[in-house]
mmCIF file of C-alpha atoms in Angstrom:
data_model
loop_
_atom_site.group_PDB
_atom_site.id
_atom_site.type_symbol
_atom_site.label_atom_id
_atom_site.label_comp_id
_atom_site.label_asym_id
_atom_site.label_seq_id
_atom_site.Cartn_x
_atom_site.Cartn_y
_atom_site.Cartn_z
ATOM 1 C CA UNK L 1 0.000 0.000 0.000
ATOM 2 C CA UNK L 2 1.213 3.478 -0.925
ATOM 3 C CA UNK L 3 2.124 5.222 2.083
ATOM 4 C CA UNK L 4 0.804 8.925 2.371
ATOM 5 C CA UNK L 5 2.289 12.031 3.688
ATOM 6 C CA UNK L 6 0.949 15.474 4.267
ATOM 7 C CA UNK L 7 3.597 18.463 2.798
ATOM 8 C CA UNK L 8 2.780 21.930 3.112
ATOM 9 C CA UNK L 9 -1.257 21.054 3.857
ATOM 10 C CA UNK L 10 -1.052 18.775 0.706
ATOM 11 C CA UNK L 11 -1.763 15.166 1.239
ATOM 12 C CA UNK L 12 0.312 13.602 -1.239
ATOM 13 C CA UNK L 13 1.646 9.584 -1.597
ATOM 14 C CA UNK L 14 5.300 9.028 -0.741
ATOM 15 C CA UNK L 15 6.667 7.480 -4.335
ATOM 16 C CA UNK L 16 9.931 6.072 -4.436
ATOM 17 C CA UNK L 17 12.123 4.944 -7.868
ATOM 18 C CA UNK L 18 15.030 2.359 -7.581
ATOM 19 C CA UNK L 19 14.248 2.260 -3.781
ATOM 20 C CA UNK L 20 15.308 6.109 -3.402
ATOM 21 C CA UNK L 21 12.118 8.899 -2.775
ATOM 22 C CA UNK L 22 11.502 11.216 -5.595
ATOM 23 C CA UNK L 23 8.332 13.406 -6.627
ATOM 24 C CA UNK L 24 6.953 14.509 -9.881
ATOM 25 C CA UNK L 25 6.876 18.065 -11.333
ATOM 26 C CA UNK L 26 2.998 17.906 -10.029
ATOM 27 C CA UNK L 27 3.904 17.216 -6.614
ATOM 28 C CA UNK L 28 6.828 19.571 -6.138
ATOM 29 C CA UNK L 29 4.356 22.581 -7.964
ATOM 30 C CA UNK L 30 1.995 21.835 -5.027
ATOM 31 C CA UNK L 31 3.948 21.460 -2.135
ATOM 32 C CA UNK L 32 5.925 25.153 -2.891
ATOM 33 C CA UNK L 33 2.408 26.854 -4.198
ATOM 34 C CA UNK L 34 3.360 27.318 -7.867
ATOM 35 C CA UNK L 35 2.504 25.704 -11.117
ATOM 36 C CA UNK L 36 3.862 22.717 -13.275
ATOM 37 C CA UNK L 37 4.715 25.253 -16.110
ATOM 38 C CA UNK L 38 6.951 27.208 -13.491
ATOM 39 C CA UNK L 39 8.820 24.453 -12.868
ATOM 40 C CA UNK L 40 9.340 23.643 -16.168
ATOM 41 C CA UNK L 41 10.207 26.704 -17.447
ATOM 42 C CA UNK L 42 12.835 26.842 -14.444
ATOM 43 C CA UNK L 43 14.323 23.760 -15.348
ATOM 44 C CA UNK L 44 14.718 24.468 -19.444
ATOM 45 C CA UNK L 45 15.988 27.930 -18.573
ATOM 46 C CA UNK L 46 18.580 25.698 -16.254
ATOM 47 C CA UNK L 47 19.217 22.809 -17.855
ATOM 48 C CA UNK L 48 23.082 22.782 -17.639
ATOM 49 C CA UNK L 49 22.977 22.742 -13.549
ATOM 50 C CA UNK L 50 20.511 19.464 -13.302
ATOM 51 C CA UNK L 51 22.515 16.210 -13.782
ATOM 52 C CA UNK L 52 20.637 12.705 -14.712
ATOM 53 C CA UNK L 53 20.621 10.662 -12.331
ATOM 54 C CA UNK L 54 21.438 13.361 -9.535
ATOM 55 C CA UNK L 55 18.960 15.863 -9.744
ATOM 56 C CA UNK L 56 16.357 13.740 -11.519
ATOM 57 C CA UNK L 57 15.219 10.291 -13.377
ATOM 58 C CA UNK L 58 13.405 10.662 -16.458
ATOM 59 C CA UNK L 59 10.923 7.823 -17.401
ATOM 60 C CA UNK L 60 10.340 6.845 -21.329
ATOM 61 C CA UNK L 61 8.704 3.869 -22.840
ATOM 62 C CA UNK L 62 8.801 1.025 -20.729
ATOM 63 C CA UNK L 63 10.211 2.445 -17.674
ATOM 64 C CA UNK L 64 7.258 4.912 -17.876
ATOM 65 C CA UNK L 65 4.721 1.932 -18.374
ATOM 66 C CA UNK L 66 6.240 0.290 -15.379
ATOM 67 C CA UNK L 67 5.711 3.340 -13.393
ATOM 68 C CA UNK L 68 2.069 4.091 -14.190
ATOM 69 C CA UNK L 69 1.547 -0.094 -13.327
ATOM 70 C CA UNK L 70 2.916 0.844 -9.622
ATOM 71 C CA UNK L 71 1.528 4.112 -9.079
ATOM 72 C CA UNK L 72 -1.879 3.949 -11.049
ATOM 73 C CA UNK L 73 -4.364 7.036 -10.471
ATOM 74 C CA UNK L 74 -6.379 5.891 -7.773
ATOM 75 C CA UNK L 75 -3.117 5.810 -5.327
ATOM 76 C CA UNK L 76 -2.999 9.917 -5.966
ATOM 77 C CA UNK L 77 -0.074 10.019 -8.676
ATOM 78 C CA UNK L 78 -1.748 11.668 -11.669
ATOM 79 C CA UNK L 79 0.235 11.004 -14.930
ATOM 80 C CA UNK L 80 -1.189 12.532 -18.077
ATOM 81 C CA UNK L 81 -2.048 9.507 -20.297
ATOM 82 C CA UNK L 82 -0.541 11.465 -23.118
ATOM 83 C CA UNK L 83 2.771 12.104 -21.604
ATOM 84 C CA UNK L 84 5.684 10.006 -23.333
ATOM 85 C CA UNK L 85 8.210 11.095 -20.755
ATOM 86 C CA UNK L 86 8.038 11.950 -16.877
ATOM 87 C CA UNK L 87 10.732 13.549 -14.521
ATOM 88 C CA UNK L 88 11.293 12.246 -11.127
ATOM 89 C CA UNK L 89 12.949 14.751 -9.150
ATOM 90 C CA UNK L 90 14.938 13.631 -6.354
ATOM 91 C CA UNK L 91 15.827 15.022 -2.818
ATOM 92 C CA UNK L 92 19.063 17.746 -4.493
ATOM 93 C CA UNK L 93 16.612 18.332 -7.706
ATOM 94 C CA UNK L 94 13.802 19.702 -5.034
ATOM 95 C CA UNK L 95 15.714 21.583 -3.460
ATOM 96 C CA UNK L 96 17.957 23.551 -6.346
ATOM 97 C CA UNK L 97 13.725 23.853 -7.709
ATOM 98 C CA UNK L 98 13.238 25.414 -4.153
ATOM 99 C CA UNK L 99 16.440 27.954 -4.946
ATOM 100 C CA UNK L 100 15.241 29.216 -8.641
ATOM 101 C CA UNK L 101 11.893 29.899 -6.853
ATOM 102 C CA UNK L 102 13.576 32.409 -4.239
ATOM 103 C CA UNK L 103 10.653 32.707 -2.060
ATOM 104 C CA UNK L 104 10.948 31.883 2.182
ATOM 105 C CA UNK L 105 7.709 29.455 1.492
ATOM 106 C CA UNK L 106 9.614 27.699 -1.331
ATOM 107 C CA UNK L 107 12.686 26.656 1.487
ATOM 108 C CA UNK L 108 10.419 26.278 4.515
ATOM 109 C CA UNK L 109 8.486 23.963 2.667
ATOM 110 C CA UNK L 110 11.435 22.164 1.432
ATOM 111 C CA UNK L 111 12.327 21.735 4.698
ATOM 112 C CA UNK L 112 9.405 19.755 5.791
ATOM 113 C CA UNK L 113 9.787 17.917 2.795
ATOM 114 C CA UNK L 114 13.470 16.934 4.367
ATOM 115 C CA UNK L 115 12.440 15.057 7.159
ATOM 116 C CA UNK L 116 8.650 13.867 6.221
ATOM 117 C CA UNK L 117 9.051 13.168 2.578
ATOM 118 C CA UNK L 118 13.097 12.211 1.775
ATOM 119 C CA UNK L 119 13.984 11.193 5.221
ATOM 120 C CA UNK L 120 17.684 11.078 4.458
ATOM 121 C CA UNK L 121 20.572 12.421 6.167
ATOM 122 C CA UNK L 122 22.108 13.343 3.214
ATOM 123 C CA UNK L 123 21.240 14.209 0.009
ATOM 124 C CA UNK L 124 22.555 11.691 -2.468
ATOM 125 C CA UNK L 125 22.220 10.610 -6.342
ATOM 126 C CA UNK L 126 19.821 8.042 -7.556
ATOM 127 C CA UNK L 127 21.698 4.237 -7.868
ATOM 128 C CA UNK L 128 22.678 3.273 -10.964
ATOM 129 C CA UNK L 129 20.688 0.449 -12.361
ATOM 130 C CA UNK L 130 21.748 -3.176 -11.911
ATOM 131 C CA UNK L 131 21.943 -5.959 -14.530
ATOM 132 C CA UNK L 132 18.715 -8.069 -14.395
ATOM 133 C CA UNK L 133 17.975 -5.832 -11.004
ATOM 134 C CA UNK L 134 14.321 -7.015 -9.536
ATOM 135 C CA UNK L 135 12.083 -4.763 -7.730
ATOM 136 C CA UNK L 136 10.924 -5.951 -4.005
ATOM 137 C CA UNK L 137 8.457 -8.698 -3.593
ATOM 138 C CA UNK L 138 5.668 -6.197 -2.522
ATOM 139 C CA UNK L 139 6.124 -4.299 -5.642
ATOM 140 C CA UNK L 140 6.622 -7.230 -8.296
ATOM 141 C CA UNK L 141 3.314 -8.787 -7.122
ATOM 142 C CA UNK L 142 1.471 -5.289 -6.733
ATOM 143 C CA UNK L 143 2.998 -5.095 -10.946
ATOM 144 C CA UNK L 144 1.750 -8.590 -11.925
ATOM 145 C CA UNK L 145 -2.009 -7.802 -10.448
ATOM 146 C CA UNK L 146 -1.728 -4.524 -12.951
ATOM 147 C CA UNK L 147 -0.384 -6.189 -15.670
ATOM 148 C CA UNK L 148 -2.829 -8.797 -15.024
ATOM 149 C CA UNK L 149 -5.877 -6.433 -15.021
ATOM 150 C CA UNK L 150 -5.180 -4.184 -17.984
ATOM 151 C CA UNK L 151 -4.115 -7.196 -19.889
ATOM 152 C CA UNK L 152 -7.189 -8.851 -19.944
ATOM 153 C CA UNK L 153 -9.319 -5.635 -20.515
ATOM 154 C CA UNK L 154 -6.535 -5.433 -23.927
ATOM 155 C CA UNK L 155 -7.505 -8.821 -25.084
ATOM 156 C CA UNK L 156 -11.097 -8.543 -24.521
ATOM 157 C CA UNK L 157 -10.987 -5.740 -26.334
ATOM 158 C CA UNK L 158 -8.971 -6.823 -29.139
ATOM 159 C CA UNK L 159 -12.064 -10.079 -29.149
ATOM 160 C CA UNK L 160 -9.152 -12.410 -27.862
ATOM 161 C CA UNK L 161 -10.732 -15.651 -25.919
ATOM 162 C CA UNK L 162 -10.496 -16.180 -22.540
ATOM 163 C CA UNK L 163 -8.373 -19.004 -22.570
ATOM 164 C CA UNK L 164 -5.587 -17.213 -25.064
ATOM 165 C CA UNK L 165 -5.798 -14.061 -22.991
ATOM 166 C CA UNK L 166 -4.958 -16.205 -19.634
ATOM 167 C CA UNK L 167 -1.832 -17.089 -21.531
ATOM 168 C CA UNK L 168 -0.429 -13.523 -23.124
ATOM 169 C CA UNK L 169 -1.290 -12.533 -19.923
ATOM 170 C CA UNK L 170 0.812 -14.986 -17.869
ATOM 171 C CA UNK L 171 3.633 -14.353 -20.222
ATOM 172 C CA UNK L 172 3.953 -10.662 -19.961
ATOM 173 C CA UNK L 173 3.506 -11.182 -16.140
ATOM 174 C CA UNK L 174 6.965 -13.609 -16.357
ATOM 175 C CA UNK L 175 8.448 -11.227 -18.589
ATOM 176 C CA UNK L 176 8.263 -8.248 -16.624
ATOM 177 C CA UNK L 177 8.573 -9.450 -13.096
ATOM 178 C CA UNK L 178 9.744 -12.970 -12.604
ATOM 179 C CA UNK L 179 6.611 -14.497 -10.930
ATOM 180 C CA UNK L 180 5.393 -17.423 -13.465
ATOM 181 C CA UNK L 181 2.104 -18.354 -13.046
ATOM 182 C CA UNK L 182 1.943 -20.469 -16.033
ATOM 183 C CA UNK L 183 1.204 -24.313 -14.194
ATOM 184 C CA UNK L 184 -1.957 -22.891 -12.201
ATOM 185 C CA UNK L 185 -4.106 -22.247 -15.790
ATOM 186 C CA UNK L 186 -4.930 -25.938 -15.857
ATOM 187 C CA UNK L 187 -8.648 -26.106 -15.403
ATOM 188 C CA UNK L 188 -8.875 -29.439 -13.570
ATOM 189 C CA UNK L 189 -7.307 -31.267 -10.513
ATOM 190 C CA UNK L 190 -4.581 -33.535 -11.113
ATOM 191 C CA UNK L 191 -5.686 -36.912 -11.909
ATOM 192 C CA UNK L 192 -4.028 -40.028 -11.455
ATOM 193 C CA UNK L 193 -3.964 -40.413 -15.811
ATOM 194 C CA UNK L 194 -1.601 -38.188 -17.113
ATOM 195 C CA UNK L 195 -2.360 -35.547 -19.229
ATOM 196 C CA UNK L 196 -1.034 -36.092 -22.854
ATOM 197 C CA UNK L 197 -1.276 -34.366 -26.353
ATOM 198 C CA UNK L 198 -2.515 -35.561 -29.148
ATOM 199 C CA UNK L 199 0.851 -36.001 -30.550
ATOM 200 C CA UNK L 200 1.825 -38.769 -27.904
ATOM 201 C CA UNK L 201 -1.345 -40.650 -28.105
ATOM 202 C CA UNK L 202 -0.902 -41.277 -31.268
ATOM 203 C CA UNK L 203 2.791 -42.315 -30.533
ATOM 204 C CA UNK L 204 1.708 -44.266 -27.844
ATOM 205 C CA UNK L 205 -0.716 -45.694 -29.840
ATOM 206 C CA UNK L 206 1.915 -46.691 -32.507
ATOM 207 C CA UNK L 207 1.229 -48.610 -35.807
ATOM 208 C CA UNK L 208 2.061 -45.633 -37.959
ATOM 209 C CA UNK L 209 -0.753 -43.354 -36.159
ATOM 210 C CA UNK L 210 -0.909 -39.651 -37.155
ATOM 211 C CA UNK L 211 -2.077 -36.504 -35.200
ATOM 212 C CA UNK L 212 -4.875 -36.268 -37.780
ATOM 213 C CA UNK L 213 -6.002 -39.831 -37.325
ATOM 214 C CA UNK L 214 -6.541 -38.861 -33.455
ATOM 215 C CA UNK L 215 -8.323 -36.059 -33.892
ATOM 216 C CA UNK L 216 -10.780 -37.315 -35.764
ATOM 217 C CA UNK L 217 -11.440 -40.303 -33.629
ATOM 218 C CA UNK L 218 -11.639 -37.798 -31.233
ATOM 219 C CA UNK L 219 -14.227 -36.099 -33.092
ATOM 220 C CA UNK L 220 -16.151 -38.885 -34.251
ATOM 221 C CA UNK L 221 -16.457 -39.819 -30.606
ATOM 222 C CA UNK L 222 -17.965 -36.041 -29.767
ATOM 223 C CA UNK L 223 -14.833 -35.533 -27.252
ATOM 224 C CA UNK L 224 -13.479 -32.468 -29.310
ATOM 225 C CA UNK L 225 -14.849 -30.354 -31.994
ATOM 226 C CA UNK L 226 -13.168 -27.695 -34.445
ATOM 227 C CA UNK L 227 -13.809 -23.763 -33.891
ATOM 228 C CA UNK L 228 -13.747 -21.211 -36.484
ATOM 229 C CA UNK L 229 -13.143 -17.593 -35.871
ATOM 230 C CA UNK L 230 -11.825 -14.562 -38.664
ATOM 231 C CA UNK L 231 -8.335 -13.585 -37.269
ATOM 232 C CA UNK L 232 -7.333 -9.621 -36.551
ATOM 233 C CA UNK L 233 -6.149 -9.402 -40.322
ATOM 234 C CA UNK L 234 -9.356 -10.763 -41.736
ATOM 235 C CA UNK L 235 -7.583 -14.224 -41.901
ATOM 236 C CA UNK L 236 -9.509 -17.814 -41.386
ATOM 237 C CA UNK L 237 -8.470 -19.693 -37.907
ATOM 238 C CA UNK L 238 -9.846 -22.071 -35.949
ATOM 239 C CA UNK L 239 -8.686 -24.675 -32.683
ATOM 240 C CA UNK L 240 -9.621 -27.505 -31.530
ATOM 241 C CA UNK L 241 -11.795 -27.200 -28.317
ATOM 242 C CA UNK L 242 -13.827 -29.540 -26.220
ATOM 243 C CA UNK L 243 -16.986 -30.271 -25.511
ATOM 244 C CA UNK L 244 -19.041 -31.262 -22.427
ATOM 245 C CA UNK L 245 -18.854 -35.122 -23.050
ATOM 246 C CA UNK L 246 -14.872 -34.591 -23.487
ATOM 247 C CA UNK L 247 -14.499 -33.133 -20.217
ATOM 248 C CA UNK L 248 -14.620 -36.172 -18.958
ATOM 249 C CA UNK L 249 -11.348 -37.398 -20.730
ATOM 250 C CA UNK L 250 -9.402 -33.898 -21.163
ATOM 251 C CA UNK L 251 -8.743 -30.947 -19.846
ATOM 252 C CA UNK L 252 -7.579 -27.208 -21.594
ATOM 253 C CA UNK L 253 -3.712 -26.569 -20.608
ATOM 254 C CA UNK L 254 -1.729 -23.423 -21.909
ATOM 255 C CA UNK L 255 0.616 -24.575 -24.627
ATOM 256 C CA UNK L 256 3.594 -21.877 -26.243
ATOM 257 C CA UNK L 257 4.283 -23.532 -29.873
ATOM 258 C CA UNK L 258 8.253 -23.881 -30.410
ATOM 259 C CA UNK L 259 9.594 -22.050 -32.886
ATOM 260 C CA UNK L 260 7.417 -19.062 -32.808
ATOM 261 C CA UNK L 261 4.886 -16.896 -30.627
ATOM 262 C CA UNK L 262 1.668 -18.722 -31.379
ATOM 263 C CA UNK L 263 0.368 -19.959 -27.762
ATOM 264 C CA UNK L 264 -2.880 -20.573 -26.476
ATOM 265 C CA UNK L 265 -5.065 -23.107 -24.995
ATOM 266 C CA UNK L 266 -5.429 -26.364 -26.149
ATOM 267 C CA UNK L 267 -7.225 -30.131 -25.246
ATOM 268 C CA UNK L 268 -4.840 -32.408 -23.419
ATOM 269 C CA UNK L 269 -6.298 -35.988 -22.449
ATOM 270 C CA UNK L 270 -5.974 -38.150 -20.003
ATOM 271 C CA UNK L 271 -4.598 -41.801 -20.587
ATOM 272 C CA UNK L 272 -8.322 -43.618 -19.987
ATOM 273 C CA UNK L 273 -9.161 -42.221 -23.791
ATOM 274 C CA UNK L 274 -6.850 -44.704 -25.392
ATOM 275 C CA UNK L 275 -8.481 -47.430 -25.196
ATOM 276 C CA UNK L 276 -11.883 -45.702 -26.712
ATOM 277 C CA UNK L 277 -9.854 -44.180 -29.608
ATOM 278 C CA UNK L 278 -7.550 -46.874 -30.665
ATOM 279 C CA UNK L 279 -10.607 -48.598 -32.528
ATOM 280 C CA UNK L 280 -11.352 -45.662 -34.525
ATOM 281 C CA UNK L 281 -7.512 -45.131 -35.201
ATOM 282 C CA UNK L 282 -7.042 -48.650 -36.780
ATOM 283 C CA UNK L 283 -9.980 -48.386 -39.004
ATOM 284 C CA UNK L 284 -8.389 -45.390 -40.539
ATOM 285 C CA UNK L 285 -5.339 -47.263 -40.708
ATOM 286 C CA UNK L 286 -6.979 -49.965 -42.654
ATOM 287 C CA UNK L 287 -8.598 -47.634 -44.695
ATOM 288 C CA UNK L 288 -5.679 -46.065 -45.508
ATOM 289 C CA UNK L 289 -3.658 -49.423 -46.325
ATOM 290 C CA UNK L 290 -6.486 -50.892 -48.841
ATOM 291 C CA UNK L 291 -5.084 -50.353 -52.281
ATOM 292 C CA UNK L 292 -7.617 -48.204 -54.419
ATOM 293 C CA UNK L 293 -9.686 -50.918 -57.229
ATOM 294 C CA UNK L 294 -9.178 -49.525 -60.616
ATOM 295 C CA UNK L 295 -12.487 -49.076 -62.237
ATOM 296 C CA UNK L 296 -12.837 -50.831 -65.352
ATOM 297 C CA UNK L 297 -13.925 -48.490 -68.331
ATOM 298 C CA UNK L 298 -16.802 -49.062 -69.707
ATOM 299 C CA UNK L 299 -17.598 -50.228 -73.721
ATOM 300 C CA UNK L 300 -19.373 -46.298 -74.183
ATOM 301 C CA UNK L 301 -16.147 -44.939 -72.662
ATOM 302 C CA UNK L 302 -13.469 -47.017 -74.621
ATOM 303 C CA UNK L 303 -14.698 -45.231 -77.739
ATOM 304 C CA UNK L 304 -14.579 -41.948 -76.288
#
C-alpha cells in the first residue's frame, strides 16, 4: 500500500524509484504553491545545472509503463495519459527547484519535505541500475495484479478468448517481473492419468498413427470439436476445443508452440481415452492401407 504524507497542507503519496524517494513536477508545484509550467520553465531555462541521475530520473517507454503499473491514479499520482516522458525529481533536484523559486515558502516547505518526505541524512544521487535488477516482492506482485488487469481488458478488447488471454497474460507477467504463473491455468485437478497431447497418443498408440487420425477419432467420438473464428487481419483460424462429453477425458492446458509466438489453450487428455480411440484409429489405418480398385472403363467410354 502506498504510504501517504501530508507536505505543506497537501496530502500527497510518498513514491519512491530504484528504492530512493523522488516526486513529480505535479507534486513539487503543489507542495511550494506554484505551477507545473513554473517548474518547467525553471528547469529548461537551467538545464546545464541538473545532472541525470542526480537531480532527476526521467521515465520513457517502458520504464514509464512500469511506473504508471505501480503508481496507477487511484493511489494519488496523476500522470497525463498522453505524456511520453516523466521527470522524477529527487531530494538535491527539489531543493535547487526550491532555490530558482527564491521565495521563504519555497525553502520552509522544502524543509518539511526533508524530514517527512526524503527522510535522508544526506542528500545523495539516484543508484545506478543493476543488470537483471528485480524490484521488491511487494512491488513485483502489486505489478503482476496490474499487468494482469489491464491485460485482460486489452484482449477482450482486441475479441481475444479467454483461454488465449490467460496465456499472453501470464507471459507478460513472467516477462516483466519474474513471478510465473503459467502451471496454475490448468482447469482441472490432477488426476491419477496423465495428461497427454494428441501427438503422444498417437505415438503411444503406434502402428504408424498420425495426429490427424486422433483427432478425428476424437471427433467422431464427440470428445473435441473444431472452432472457427476470422483472425485480426481478416484471416480464417480455428482450434480444436472440447466439448461437455470430453471433459470427462481432457482438460484445456496453456501450450507456447516452439519455434514461434503462437500460444494458447489447447485439449490435453488423459490416458483412460486410449483405449476408446484406438478402434477408430485402426480403421483409418486400414482404410488407408487398402489399395484403391481400378475401375474398369466401360464399352461407351473405350470409344470416347
Amino acid at each position: 500500500m502506498t504510504e501517504l504524507v501530508t507536505i505543506a497542507g497537501v496530502q500527497t503519496p510518498r513514491i519512491t524509484h530504484q528504492e530512493s524517494p523522488v516526486c513529480t513536477t505535479q507534486q513539487l508545484a503543489q507542495f511550494y504553491g506554484c505551477t507545473d509550467r513554473n517548474l518547467t520553465d525553471n528547469y529548461q531555462r537551467n538545464a546545464d545545472r541538473f545532472e541525470e541521475g542526480k537531480h532527476f530520473a526521467k521515465l520513457e517507454g517502458e520504464a514509464l509503463q512500469a511506473f504508471r503499473r505501480l503508481y496507477p491514479a487511484d493511489c494519488g499520482v496523476q500522470i497525463s495519459t498522453m505524456a511520453r516522458s516523466l521527470y522524477l525529481w529527487t531530494e538535491l533536484g527539489a531543493a535547487r527547484h526550491a532555490k530558482m523559486l527564491t521565495t521563504d515558502k519555497a525553502w520552509e516547505v522544502f524543509e518539511e519535505m526533508e524530514g517527512a518526505y526524503f527522510r535522508a541524512k544526506e542528500a545523495t544521487a539516484l543508484p545506478q541500475p543493476e543488470k537483471a535488477k528485480r524490484p521488491r516482492v511487494s512491488e513485483r506482485y502489486r505489478e503482476a495484479a496490474a499487468i494482469t488487469r489491464d491485460q485482460l481488458k486489452i484482449c477482450k478488447l482486441l475479441g481475444v478468448d479467454d483461454g488465449m488471454a490467460k496465456v499472453i497474460t501470464a507471459k507478460e507477467v513472467r516477462n516483466a517481473t519474474g513471478l510465473d504463473y503459467t502451471p496454475l491455468l490448468a482447469n482441472v485437478t490432477a488426476t491419477n492419468n496423465p495428461r497427454q497431447t494428441v501427438k503422444e497418443l498417437a505415438e503411444r498408440i503406434g502402428n504408424g498413427t498420425t495426429s490427424e487420425m486422433v483427432n478425428s477419432a476424437l471427433e467422431q467420438l464427440g470428445f473435441q470439436k473444431k472452432e472457427h473464428w476470422t483472425g485480426s487481419k481478416g484471416h480464417p483460424r480455428s482450434k480444436w476445443v472440447l466439448t461437455e462429453k470430453g471433459k470427462e477425458y481432457g482438460a484445456l492446458a496453456p501450450y507456447q508452440a516452439e519455434g514461434h509466438q503462437h500460444s494458447g489453450m489447447r485439449p490435453v487428455w488423459f490416458a483412460s481415452v486410449i483405449a476408446l480411440v484406438q478402434p477408430l484409429v485402426e480403421i483409418a489405418i486400414a482404410e488407408r492401407s487398402t489399395p484403391k480398385t481400378k475401375r474398369t472403363k466401360t464399352a461407351q467410354e473405350e470409344l470416347l
